[in-house]
Amino acid sequence: MTPMSEQYDAIGARYVSWKETPIPTYTEVPTVRKLLSGLIEGRSVLDLACGTGYYSRLFKQWGAACVVGVDVSETMIAAARDAESKNPLGIEYRVADAADLPVLGSFDLATATYLLHYADRADTMRGMCRSIAANLKPDGVLLALLPEPDYVMGKGETTQYRFTYRLVASDKDWSLVHADVHTDPPFSVEYRHWKRAVYEEALRSAGFIDLRWHRMEVSPEGLAKFGEAYWRDLLVNPMSTTLTARLSP
Ligand SMILES: C[S@@+](CC[C@H](N)C(=O)[O-])C[C@H]1O[C@@H](n2cnc3c(N)ncnc32)[C@H](O)[C@@H]1O
């Protein structure tokens, strides 16, 4: 498997095209927005695995006082900085590995939208969670967006959502998936669906409490635009989920 940083160095700004498809637009973003309501306004945010800065910019627009975006891929950070220079929002971007992150500050909120599952081992995930904890205030909140641990491979269609996938390998704690994303331009990506208990153990071992899993929702706009039948496969067998936790005071 390609190392994760190299994977996104190759994908680069092509990843942005995925963000314009129905799943991010009508399920991920509204779900994250709802979960952060009351938690983001006027707060400091550390956006881990920020990629091209898609969520970093939304967080600023949703009222965050300051946002620092971190990603291991120089190419993704270059795209994020390019967007910042074209439309300055005051976001700072850094290249760093979340598994070995220095203390950049004491943030109110940390976000990890599609980060933790890129850990290649459970121990790496524990390192990521320790790094996040070291950068949060006591009682600070973490929101993570993750591949759904209970996703059933092969159940339902995915083509209407602009991707197809195949199982590459599996282990007692994970399934490794290769996904082809049918956007213009297209790209491919590999990632793991880790078991729920692995995330929970990694977070608890780093001092997180109040772990809560939240189902992805489809926004009223998404339902109105595509109709209920379009979303059925996703709602019956969601491919992503959201996890929130709080650092013990
Ligand atoms: C699927 S993209 C998500 C980007 C962004 N959070 C979003 O939702 O649009 C995953 C990102 O995780 C980054 N990443 C993977 N492993 C990482 C690590 N160990 N530390 C920091 N970033 C990492 C990749 O470089 C990539 O930009």
CSV table of C-alpha atoms and ligand atoms in Angstrom, one decimal:
chain,number,residue,atom,x,y,z
A,1,MET,CA,0.0,0.0,0.0
A,2,THR,CA,1.2,3.5,-0.8
A,3,PRO,CA,2.2,5.4,2.3
A,4,MET,CA,-0.5,7.8,3.3
A,5,SER,CA,1.4,11.0,2.8
A,6,GLU,CA,2.5,10.0,-0.7
A,7,GLN,CA,-1.0,9.0,-1.6
A,8,TYR,CA,-2.3,12.5,-1.1
A,9,ASP,CA,0.8,14.1,-2.6
A,10,ALA,CA,-0.3,12.4,-5.8
A,11,ILE,CA,-4.0,13.2,-5.4
A,12,GLY,CA,-3.4,16.9,-4.5
A,13,ALA,CA,-6.0,19.4,-5.7
A,14,ARG,CA,-8.0,16.7,-7.6
A,15,TYR,CA,-9.5,15.8,-4.1
A,16,VAL,CA,-11.4,19.1,-4.3
A,17,SER,CA,-13.7,17.7,-7.0
A,18,TRP,CA,-15.0,15.1,-4.5
A,19,LYS,CA,-16.1,17.8,-2.2
A,20,GLU,CA,-18.5,19.1,-4.9
A,21,THR,CA,-20.4,15.8,-5.1
A,22,PRO,CA,-23.6,15.0,-3.2
A,23,ILE,CA,-22.2,13.1,-0.2
A,24,PRO,CA,-20.0,15.8,1.2
A,25,THR,CA,-22.4,18.6,0.2
A,26,TYR,CA,-25.6,17.1,1.5
A,27,THR,CA,-24.6,14.7,4.3
A,28,GLU,CA,-21.1,15.4,5.7
A,29,VAL,CA,-21.1,19.1,5.8
A,30,PRO,CA,-24.6,19.5,7.3
A,31,THR,CA,-23.9,16.7,9.9
A,32,VAL,CA,-20.6,18.4,10.9
A,33,ARG,CA,-22.3,21.8,11.0
A,34,LYS,CA,-25.0,20.6,13.2
A,35,LEU,CA,-22.6,18.8,15.6
A,36,LEU,CA,-20.4,21.9,15.9
A,37,SER,CA,-23.3,24.3,16.5
A,38,GLY,CA,-22.6,26.2,19.8
A,39,LEU,CA,-19.0,24.7,19.9
A,40,ILE,CA,-17.2,26.6,17.2
A,41,GLU,CA,-18.4,30.2,17.4
A,42,GLY,CA,-15.6,32.4,18.8
A,43,ARG,CA,-13.4,29.3,19.5
A,44,SER,CA,-9.9,28.3,18.4
A,45,VAL,CA,-9.8,25.3,16.1
A,46,LEU,CA,-7.1,22.9,15.2
A,47,ASP,CA,-8.1,21.2,11.9
A,48,LEU,CA,-6.1,18.0,11.6
A,49,ALA,CA,-5.7,16.4,8.2
A,50,CYS,CA,-7.0,19.6,6.8
A,51,GLY,CA,-6.1,18.6,3.2
A,52,THR,CA,-6.9,21.4,0.8
A,53,GLY,CA,-8.5,23.4,3.7
A,54,TYR,CA,-12.1,22.7,2.7
A,55,TYR,CA,-13.3,22.4,6.3
A,56,SER,CA,-10.7,24.9,7.7
A,57,ARG,CA,-12.4,27.6,5.5
A,58,LEU,CA,-15.9,26.4,6.5
A,59,PHE,CA,-14.9,26.6,10.2
A,60,LYS,CA,-13.8,30.2,9.8
A,61,GLN,CA,-17.1,31.0,8.0
A,62,TRP,CA,-19.0,29.3,10.8
A,63,GLY,CA,-17.6,31.7,13.3
A,64,ALA,CA,-14.3,30.2,14.6
A,65,ALA,CA,-12.0,32.8,16.1
A,66,CYS,CA,-8.9,31.2,14.6
A,67,VAL,CA,-8.2,28.1,12.7
A,68,VAL,CA,-4.9,26.3,12.2
A,69,GLY,CA,-4.9,23.6,9.6
A,70,VAL,CA,-2.4,20.7,9.7
A,71,ASP,CA,-1.7,18.0,7.1
A,72,VAL,CA,1.1,15.6,6.4
A,73,SER,CA,1.0,16.2,2.6
A,74,GLU,CA,3.0,19.2,1.3
A,75,THR,CA,0.9,19.2,-1.9
A,76,MET,CA,-2.4,19.4,0.0
A,77,ILE,CA,-1.1,22.2,2.2
A,78,ALA,CA,0.2,24.0,-0.9
A,79,ALA,CA,-3.4,23.9,-2.3
A,80,ALA,CA,-4.8,25.1,1.0
A,81,ARG,CA,-2.3,28.0,1.1
A,82,ASP,CA,-3.2,28.8,-2.5
A,83,ALA,CA,-6.9,29.1,-1.6
A,84,GLU,CA,-6.0,31.2,1.4
A,85,SER,CA,-3.9,33.6,-0.7
A,86,LYS,CA,-6.8,33.9,-3.2
A,87,ASN,CA,-9.5,34.4,-0.5
A,88,PRO,CA,-7.7,35.3,2.8
A,89,LEU,CA,-9.6,34.2,5.9
A,90,GLY,CA,-6.6,34.4,8.3
A,91,ILE,CA,-6.1,30.6,8.4
A,92,GLU,CA,-2.6,29.3,9.2
A,93,TYR,CA,-1.5,26.0,7.6
A,94,ARG,CA,1.3,23.7,8.7
A,95,VAL,CA,2.8,20.5,7.3
A,96,ALA,CA,3.1,17.9,10.1
A,97,ASP,CA,2.3,14.3,10.9
A,98,ALA,CA,-0.6,14.1,13.3
A,99,ALA,CA,0.9,11.0,14.9
A,100,ASP,CA,4.0,13.1,15.9
A,101,LEU,CA,2.6,16.6,16.2
A,102,PRO,CA,4.4,19.3,18.3
A,103,VAL,CA,2.2,21.3,20.7
A,104,LEU,CA,1.0,24.1,18.4
A,105,GLY,CA,-1.3,25.7,21.0
A,106,SER,CA,-4.1,25.0,23.5
A,107,PHE,CA,-7.2,24.8,21.3
A,108,ASP,CA,-10.9,24.7,22.2
A,109,LEU,CA,-11.8,22.4,19.5
A,110,ALA,CA,-9.9,19.8,17.4
A,111,THR,CA,-11.3,18.3,14.2
A,112,ALA,CA,-10.0,15.3,12.4
A,113,THR,CA,-12.2,14.9,9.3
A,114,TYR,CA,-10.8,11.7,7.8
A,115,LEU,CA,-7.6,11.3,9.7
A,116,LEU,CA,-7.7,8.6,12.4
A,117,HIS,CA,-8.4,5.8,9.9
A,118,TYR,CA,-5.1,6.6,8.1
A,119,ALA,CA,-3.2,5.2,11.0
A,120,ASP,CA,-1.5,2.1,9.7
A,121,ARG,CA,-1.4,0.5,13.2
A,122,ALA,CA,-3.5,0.8,16.3
A,123,ASP,CA,-0.4,2.2,18.0
A,124,THR,CA,-0.1,5.0,15.4
A,125,MET,CA,-3.8,5.9,16.1
A,126,ARG,CA,-3.0,6.1,19.8
A,127,GLY,CA,-0.1,8.5,18.9
A,128,MET,CA,-2.6,10.6,16.9
A,129,CYS,CA,-5.0,10.8,19.8
A,130,ARG,CA,-2.2,11.7,22.2
A,131,SER,CA,-1.1,14.5,19.9
A,132,ILE,CA,-4.7,15.8,19.7
A,133,ALA,CA,-5.0,15.7,23.5
A,134,ALA,CA,-1.7,17.6,23.9
A,135,ASN,CA,-3.1,20.4,21.7
A,136,LEU,CA,-6.5,20.7,23.4
A,137,LYS,CA,-7.6,22.6,26.5
A,138,PRO,CA,-8.9,20.5,29.3
A,139,ASP,CA,-12.6,19.9,28.5
A,140,GLY,CA,-11.8,20.6,24.8
A,141,VAL,CA,-13.8,18.8,22.1
A,142,LEU,CA,-12.7,16.5,19.3
A,143,LEU,CA,-14.9,15.9,16.3
A,144,ALA,CA,-13.8,13.1,14.0
A,145,LEU,CA,-15.2,12.0,10.7
A,146,LEU,CA,-14.5,8.4,9.9
A,147,PRO,CA,-15.3,5.5,7.6
A,148,GLU,CA,-18.2,3.7,9.2
A,149,PRO,CA,-16.9,0.7,11.2
A,150,ASP,CA,-20.0,-1.4,10.5
A,151,TYR,CA,-20.1,-0.7,6.8
A,152,VAL,CA,-21.1,-3.8,4.9
A,153,MET,CA,-19.0,-4.2,1.8
A,154,GLY,CA,-21.1,-5.0,-1.3
A,155,LYS,CA,-24.4,-4.0,0.3
A,156,GLY,CA,-26.1,-1.4,-1.9
A,157,GLU,CA,-25.0,0.7,-4.8
A,158,THR,CA,-22.3,3.4,-4.7
A,159,THR,CA,-22.1,4.5,-8.3
A,160,GLN,CA,-24.8,7.1,-7.8
A,161,TYR,CA,-22.5,8.7,-5.2
A,162,ARG,CA,-19.7,8.8,-7.8
A,163,PHE,CA,-17.4,6.1,-6.4
A,164,THR,CA,-16.8,2.4,-6.6
A,165,TYR,CA,-14.6,0.3,-4.4
A,166,ARG,CA,-13.1,-3.1,-3.8
A,167,LEU,CA,-11.8,-4.9,-0.7
A,168,VAL,CA,-8.0,-5.2,-0.7
A,169,ALA,CA,-7.3,-7.0,2.5
A,170,SER,CA,-8.7,-7.4,6.0
A,171,ASP,CA,-7.6,-8.2,9.5
A,172,LYS,CA,-9.4,-8.7,12.8
A,173,ASP,CA,-9.3,-4.9,13.4
A,174,TRP,CA,-9.8,-3.5,9.9
A,175,SER,CA,-10.7,-3.8,6.3
A,176,LEU,CA,-8.6,-2.1,3.7
A,177,VAL,CA,-10.5,-0.6,0.8
A,178,HIS,CA,-9.4,0.7,-2.6
A,179,ALA,CA,-11.9,3.4,-3.9
A,180,ASP,CA,-12.1,4.8,-7.4
A,181,VAL,CA,-13.7,8.3,-7.2
A,182,HIS,CA,-15.5,9.1,-10.5
A,183,THR,CA,-15.1,12.8,-10.5
A,184,ASP,CA,-13.7,15.1,-13.1
A,185,PRO,CA,-10.7,14.6,-12.8
A,186,PRO,CA,-11.0,11.1,-11.2
A,187,PHE,CA,-8.7,9.8,-8.5
A,188,SER,CA,-8.2,6.7,-6.4
A,189,VAL,CA,-7.6,6.3,-2.7
A,190,GLU,CA,-6.9,3.5,-0.2
A,191,TYR,CA,-8.1,3.6,3.4
A,192,ARG,CA,-9.1,1.4,6.3
A,193,HIS,CA,-12.4,0.8,7.9
A,194,TRP,CA,-11.2,0.3,11.5
A,195,LYS,CA,-13.3,-1.5,14.1
A,196,ARG,CA,-15.1,0.8,16.5
A,197,ALA,CA,-13.3,-0.5,19.6
A,198,VAL,CA,-9.9,0.5,18.2
A,199,TYR,CA,-10.9,4.1,17.9
A,200,GLU,CA,-12.5,4.1,21.3
A,201,GLU,CA,-9.5,2.5,23.0
A,202,ALA,CA,-7.1,4.9,21.3
A,203,LEU,CA,-9.2,7.9,22.4
A,204,ARG,CA,-9.7,6.7,26.0
A,205,SER,CA,-6.0,5.9,26.4
A,206,ALA,CA,-5.2,9.6,25.4
A,207,GLY,CA,-7.6,10.9,28.1
A,208,PHE,CA,-10.8,11.4,26.1
A,209,ILE,CA,-14.2,10.9,27.7
A,210,ASP,CA,-17.9,11.2,26.6
A,211,LEU,CA,-17.3,9.3,23.3
A,212,ARG,CA,-20.4,9.6,21.2
A,213,TRP,CA,-21.1,8.2,17.7
A,214,HIS,CA,-23.5,10.1,15.4
A,215,ARG,CA,-25.1,8.9,12.3
A,216,MET,CA,-24.7,10.9,9.1
A,217,GLU,CA,-27.8,12.8,8.1
A,218,VAL,CA,-29.0,14.0,4.8
A,219,SER,CA,-30.0,17.7,4.7
A,220,PRO,CA,-33.5,18.7,3.6
A,221,GLU,CA,-31.9,20.4,0.6
A,222,GLY,CA,-30.3,17.0,-0.4
A,223,LEU,CA,-33.6,15.2,0.0
A,224,ALA,CA,-35.4,17.8,-2.0
A,225,LYS,CA,-32.8,17.9,-4.8
A,226,PHE,CA,-32.3,14.1,-5.3
A,227,GLY,CA,-35.3,12.5,-3.7
A,228,GLU,CA,-35.4,9.8,-0.9
A,229,ALA,CA,-34.7,6.8,-3.2
A,230,TYR,CA,-31.4,8.3,-4.2
A,231,TRP,CA,-30.2,8.4,-0.6
A,232,ARG,CA,-31.6,4.9,0.4
A,233,ASP,CA,-28.4,3.0,-0.1
A,234,LEU,CA,-26.4,5.5,1.9
A,235,LEU,CA,-28.9,5.7,4.8
A,236,VAL,CA,-29.3,1.9,5.0
A,237,ASN,CA,-25.5,1.3,4.9
A,238,PRO,CA,-23.7,4.6,5.6
A,239,MET,CA,-20.0,4.6,4.6
A,240,SER,CA,-19.0,7.4,7.0
A,241,THR,CA,-19.8,8.3,10.6
A,242,THR,CA,-19.0,11.0,13.1
A,243,LEU,CA,-17.5,10.6,16.6
A,244,THR,CA,-17.2,13.3,19.2
A,245,ALA,CA,-15.3,13.2,22.5
A,246,ARG,CA,-14.2,15.5,25.2
A,247,LEU,CA,-10.8,15.7,26.8
A,248,SER,CA,-11.1,15.0,30.5
A,249,PRO,CA,-10.9,18.2,32.6
B,1,LIG,C1,-9.6,12.3,2.8
B,1,LIG,S1,-8.5,13.7,3.0
B,1,LIG,C2,-9.4,14.7,4.1
B,1,LIG,C3,-9.1,16.2,3.9
B,1,LIG,C4,-10.1,17.1,4.7
B,1,LIG,N1,-10.1,16.8,6.1
B,1,LIG,C5,-11.5,17.0,4.1
B,1,LIG,O1,-12.3,16.4,4.7
B,1,LIG,O2,-11.7,17.5,3.0
B,1,LIG,C6,-7.3,12.9,4.1
B,1,LIG,C7,-6.2,13.8,4.5
B,1,LIG,O3,-5.5,13.2,5.6
B,1,LIG,C8,-4.1,13.6,5.5
B,1,LIG,N2,-3.3,12.7,6.3
B,1,LIG,C9,-3.2,11.3,6.3
B,1,LIG,N3,-2.4,10.9,7.2
B,1,LIG,C10,-2.0,12.0,8.0
B,1,LIG,C11,-1.2,12.2,9.1
B,1,LIG,N4,-0.6,11.1,9.7
B,1,LIG,N5,-1.1,13.4,9.6
B,1,LIG,C12,-1.7,14.5,9.0
B,1,LIG,N6,-2.4,14.4,7.9
B,1,LIG,C13,-2.6,13.1,7.4
B,1,LIG,C14,-3.8,13.4,4.0
B,1,LIG,O4,-2.7,14.0,3.5
B,1,LIG,C15,-5.1,14.0,3.4
B,1,LIG,O5,-4.9,15.3,3.1
